[in-house]
XYZ file of C-alpha atoms in Angstrom:
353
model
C -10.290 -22.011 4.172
C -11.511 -25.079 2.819
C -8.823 -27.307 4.068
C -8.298 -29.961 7.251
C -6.605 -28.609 9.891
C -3.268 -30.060 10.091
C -1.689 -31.713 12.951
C 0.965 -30.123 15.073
C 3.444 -32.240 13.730
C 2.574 -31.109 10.348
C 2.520 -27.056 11.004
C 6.211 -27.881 12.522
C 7.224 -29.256 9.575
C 5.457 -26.606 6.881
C 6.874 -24.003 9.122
C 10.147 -24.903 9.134
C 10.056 -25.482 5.037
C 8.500 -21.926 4.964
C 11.070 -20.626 7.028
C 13.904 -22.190 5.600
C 13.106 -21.295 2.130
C 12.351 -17.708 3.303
C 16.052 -17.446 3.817
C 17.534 -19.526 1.562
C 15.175 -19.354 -1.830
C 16.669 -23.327 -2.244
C 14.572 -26.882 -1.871
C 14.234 -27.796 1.454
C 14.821 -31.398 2.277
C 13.934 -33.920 4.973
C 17.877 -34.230 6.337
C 18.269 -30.460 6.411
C 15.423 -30.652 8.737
C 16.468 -33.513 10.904
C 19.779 -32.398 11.708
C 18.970 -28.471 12.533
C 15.824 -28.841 14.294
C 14.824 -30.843 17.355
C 11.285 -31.980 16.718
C 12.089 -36.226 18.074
C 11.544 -37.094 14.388
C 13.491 -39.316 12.575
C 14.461 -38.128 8.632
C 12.081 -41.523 7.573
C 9.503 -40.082 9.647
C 9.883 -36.363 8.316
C 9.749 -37.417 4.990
C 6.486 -38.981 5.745
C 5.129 -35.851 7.081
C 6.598 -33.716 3.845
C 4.764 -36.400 1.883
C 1.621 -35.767 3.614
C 1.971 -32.118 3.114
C 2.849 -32.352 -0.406
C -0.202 -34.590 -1.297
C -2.161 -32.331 -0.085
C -0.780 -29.366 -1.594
C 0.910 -27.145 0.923
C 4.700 -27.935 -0.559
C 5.488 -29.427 -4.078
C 8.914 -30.768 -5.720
C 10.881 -28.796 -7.712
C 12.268 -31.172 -10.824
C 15.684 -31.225 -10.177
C 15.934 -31.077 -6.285
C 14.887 -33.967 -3.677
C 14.049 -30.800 -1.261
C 10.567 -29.463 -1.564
C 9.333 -25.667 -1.751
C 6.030 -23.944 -0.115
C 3.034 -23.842 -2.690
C 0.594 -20.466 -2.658
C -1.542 -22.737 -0.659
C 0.925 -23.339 1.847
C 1.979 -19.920 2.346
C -1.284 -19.157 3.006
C -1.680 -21.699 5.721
C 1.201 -20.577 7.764
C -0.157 -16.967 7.030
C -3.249 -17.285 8.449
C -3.375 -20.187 10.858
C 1.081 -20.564 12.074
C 2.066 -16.947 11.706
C 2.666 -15.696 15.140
C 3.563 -11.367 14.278
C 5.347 -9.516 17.250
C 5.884 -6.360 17.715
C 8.358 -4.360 15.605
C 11.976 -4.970 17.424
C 14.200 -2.513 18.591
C 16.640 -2.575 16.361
C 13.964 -2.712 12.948
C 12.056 0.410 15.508
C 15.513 2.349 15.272
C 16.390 1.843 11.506
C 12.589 3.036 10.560
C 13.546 6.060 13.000
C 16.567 6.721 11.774
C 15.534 7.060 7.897
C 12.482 8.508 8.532
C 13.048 11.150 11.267
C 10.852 13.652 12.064
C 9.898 14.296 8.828
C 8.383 18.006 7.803
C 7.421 19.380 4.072
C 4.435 18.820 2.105
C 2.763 15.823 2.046
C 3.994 14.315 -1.135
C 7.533 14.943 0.342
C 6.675 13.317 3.510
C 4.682 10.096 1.631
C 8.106 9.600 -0.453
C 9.870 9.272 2.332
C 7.853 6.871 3.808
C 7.979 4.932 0.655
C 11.963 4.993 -0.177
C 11.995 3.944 3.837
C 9.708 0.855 3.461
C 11.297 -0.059 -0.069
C 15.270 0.044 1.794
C 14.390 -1.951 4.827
C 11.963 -4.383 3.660
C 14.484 -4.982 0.178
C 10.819 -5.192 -1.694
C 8.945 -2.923 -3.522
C 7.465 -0.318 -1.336
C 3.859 1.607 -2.448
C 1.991 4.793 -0.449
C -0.550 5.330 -1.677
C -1.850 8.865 -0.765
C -5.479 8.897 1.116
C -8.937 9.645 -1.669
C -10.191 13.143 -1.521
C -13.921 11.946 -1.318
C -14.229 12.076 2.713
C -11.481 14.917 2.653
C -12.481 18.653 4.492
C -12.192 21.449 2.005
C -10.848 24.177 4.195
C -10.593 27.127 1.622
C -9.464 28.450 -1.614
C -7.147 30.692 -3.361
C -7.309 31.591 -6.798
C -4.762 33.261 -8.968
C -5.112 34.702 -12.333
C -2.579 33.347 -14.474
C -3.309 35.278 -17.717
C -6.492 36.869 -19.098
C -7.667 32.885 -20.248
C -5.956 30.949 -17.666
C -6.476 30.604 -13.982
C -4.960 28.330 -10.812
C -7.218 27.234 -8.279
C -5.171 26.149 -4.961
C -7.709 23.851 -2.872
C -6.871 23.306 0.671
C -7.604 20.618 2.375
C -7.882 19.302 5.711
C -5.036 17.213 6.714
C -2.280 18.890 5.097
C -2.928 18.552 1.504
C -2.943 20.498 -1.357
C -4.968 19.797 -4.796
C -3.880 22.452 -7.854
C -6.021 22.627 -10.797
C -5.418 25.429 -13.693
C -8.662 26.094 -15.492
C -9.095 27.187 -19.369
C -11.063 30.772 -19.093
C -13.557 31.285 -21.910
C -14.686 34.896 -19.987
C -13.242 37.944 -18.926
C -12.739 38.238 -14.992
C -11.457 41.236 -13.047
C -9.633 40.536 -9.695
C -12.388 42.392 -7.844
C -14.549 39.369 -9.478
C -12.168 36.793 -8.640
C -11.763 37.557 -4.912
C -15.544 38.074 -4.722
C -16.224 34.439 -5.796
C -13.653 33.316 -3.469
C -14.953 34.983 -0.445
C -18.455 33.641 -1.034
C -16.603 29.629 -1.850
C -14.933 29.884 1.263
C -18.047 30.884 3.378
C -20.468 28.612 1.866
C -18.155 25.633 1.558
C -15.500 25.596 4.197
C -15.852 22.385 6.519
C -18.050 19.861 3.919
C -16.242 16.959 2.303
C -15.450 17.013 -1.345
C -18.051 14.828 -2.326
C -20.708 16.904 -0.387
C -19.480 19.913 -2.600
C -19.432 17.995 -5.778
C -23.364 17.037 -4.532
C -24.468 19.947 -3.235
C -22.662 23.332 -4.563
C -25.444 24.541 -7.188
C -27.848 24.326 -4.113
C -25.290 26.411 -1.434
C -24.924 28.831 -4.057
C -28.028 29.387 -5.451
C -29.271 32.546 -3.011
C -26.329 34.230 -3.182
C -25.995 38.118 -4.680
C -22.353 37.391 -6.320
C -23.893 36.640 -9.705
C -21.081 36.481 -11.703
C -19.793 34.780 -14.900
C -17.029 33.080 -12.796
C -19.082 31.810 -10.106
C -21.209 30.188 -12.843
C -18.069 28.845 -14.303
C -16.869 27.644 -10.953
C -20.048 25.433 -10.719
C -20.151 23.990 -14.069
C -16.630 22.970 -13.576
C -17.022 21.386 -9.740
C -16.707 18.153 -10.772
C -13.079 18.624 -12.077
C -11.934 21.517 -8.875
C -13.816 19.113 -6.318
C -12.946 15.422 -7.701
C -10.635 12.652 -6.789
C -7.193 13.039 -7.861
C -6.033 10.502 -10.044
C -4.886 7.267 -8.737
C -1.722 7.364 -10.634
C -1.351 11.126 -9.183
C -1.332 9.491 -5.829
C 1.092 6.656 -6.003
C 4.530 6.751 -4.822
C 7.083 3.775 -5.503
C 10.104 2.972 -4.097
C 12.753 -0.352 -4.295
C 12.471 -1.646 -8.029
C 16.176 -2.344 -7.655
C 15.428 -4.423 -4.511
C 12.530 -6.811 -5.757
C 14.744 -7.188 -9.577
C 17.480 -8.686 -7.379
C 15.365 -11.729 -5.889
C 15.935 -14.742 -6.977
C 13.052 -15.381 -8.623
C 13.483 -12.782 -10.881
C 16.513 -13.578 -12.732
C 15.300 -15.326 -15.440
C 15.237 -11.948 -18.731
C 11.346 -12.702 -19.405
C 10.518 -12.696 -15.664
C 12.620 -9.179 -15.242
C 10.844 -7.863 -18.139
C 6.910 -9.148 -17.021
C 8.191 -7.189 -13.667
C 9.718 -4.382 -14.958
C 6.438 -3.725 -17.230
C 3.974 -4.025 -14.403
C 5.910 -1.746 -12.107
C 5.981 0.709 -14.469
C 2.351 0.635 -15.372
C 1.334 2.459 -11.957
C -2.107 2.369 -12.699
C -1.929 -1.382 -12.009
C 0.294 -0.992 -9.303
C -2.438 1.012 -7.486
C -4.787 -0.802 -8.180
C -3.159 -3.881 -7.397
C -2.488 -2.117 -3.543
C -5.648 -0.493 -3.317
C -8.037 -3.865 -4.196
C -6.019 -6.079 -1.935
C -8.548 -7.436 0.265
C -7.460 -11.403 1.431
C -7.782 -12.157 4.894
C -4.868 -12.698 7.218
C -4.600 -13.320 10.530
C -1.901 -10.163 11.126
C -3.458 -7.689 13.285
C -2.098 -3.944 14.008
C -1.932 -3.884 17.879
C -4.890 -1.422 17.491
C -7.091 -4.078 15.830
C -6.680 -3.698 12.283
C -6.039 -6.056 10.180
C -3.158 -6.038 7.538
C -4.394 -7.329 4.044
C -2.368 -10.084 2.327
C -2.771 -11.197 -0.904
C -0.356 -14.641 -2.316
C 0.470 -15.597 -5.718
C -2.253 -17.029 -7.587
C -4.672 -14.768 -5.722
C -3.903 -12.181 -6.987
C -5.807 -12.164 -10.409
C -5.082 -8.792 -11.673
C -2.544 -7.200 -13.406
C -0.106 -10.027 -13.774
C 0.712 -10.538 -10.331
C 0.409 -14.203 -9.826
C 3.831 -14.819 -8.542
C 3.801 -12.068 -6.221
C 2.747 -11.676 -2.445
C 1.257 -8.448 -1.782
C 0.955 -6.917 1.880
C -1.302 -3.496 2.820
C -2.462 -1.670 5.834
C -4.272 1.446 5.866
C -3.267 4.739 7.583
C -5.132 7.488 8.560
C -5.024 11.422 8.122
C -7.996 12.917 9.902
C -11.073 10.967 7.932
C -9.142 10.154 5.036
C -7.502 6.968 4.458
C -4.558 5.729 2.400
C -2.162 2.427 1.788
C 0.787 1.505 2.499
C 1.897 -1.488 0.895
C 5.038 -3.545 -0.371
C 5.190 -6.051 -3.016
C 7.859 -9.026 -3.471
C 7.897 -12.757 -4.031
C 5.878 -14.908 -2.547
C 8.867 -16.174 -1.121
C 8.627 -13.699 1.562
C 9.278 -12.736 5.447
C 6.194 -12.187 5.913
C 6.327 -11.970 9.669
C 9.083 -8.748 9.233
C 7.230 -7.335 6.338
C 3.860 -7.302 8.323
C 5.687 -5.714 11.393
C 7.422 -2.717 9.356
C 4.341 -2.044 7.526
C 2.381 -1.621 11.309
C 4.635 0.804 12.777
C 5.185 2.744 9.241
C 1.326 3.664 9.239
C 1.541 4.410 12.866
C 4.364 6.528 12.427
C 2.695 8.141 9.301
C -0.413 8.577 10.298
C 1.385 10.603 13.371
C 3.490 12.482 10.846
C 0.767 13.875 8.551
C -1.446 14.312 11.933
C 1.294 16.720 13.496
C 1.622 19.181 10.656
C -1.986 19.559 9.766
């Protein structure tokens, strides 16, 4: 990190500001600490220690309060080295239940759930975003003639999901044709990733009888029918109202910077998806949950945000979950909603594949 250790006397102290200021979003000050927590300090002596910290740069002093506030740097102290994450509690376990259920419906259904769940509990802005197609399973295709220039291809693909793509016909097809090409697509390509089809389909294809105008066509087109989706095409957002209601957001230029970044979800994505600071908060399964604090975060405007992510799992693929606030955070309650949301949707998507 870059930093001294500091003394057990000092983590007390930075924890309780951290803490404090969590709940309150006002200065914290050496009295408030004297008379509410028991640490055998005197205030003279606490104000020593806050002095200490502040040189250093873990808290600094707002102008017009005596009490002092955490500083990225000190957030990211108590993150990574005073941060003790338990398990979920009962009561956040039963909320998360509650709302989410036993969800059913297509994926995108079941990822917006997930997202208006983590927005209304964690009071934050809540992002899914939905797992990349390159390590996805193509199981088959259906294709349906729309008109005599327009066709929708229906990809399947392991893990529940669905990819639609209508394709611009500059030849004549008959649905003999069309179900003749799918046949041989579904024989030759069923079980590969879509990144070994995008590679590889020419090649698979190359010995087989169906010569066709369409099949050509399919080929030429693979890297649309067989790409990524989008990343704005996978985002789902949830509790805008929530994060516009903190504090720190009050001021009408601050509301505005916030309100144009959330609705630029290209950033937003990105902003999930690249989040990549260390942390000490581990899933109980060993993986650790991303998160990224003020000034660190150098894209897309974000400096006076904290951003948290985990990954989940469908099959091979892998998505985010992630929720976005104020650095000025419970970042102990945020970290333990986000674990047992990925378990719970990596067990959702699992069951209905």
């Amino acid at each position: 990190m870059g930093v001294r250790e500091l003394t057990m006397r000092e983590r007390q102290v930075l924890g309780i500001i951290i803490q404090s200021y969590i709940v309150s979003a006002t200065p914290v000050g050496s009295r408030y600490i004297a008379r509410n927590y028991n640490l055998g300090l005197s205030d003279a002596s606490i104000r020593n220690v806050m002095a200490d910290l502040e040189e250093e740069g873990f808290i600094s002093q707002p102008h017009t309060s005596a009490g002092r506030v955490p500083t990225d740097k000190g957030y990211r102290y108590y993150v990574d080295l005073i941060m003790d994450v338990q398990r979920i509690n009962d009561d956040e376990k039963r909320r998360i239940d509650a709302d989410f259920g036993d969800r059913r419906g297509t994926s995108s259904e079941v990822l917006l759930s997930a997202a208006r769940v983590l927005g209304s509990i964690s009071r934050q802005l809540s992002v899914v975003l939905s797992p990349a197609f390159s390590n996805a399973v193509f199981e088959k295709l259906d294709m349906v003639l729309l008109s005599a220039s327009r066709m929708m291809v229906i990809l399947s693909i392991r893990s529940l999901f669905l990819k639609t793509i209508v394709m611009e016909l500059d030849i004549e097809v008959s649905r003999h044709e069309v179900d003749q090409v799918t046949v041989l697509l579904n024989e030759r390509l069923a079980g590969l990733t879509l990144a070994e089809i995008r590679r590889s389909i020419a090649a698979r294809l190359s010995d087989s009888s169906c010569d066709t105008a369409l099949l050509e066509r399919v080929i030429r087109s693979s890297g649309e029918l067989f790409d990524e989706t989008p990343i704005i095409e996978r985002l789902y957002i949830s509790g805008a109202e929530y994060i516009i209601d903190q504090p720190e957001f009050k001021q009408p230029e601050k509301v505005r910077d916030l309100i144009s970044m959330i609705e630029d979800k290209t950033r937003v994505a990105q902003l999930v998806g690249m989040t990549s600071a260390g942390a000490n908060a581990l899933r109980p399964e060993g993986m650790e949950v991303s998160i990224s604090i003020g000034k660190e975060n150098t894209e897309g405007n974000a400096g006076e945000l904290t951003i948290v992510s985990t990954p989940y799992f469908v099959g091979e693929m892998v998505g985010k979950l992630g929720i976005l606030g104020p650095t000025r955070m419970d970042y102990q309650h945020v970290v333990r909603i986000l674990n047992y949301m990925a378990d719970r949707l990596s067990a959702t998507l699992s069951d209905v594949t």
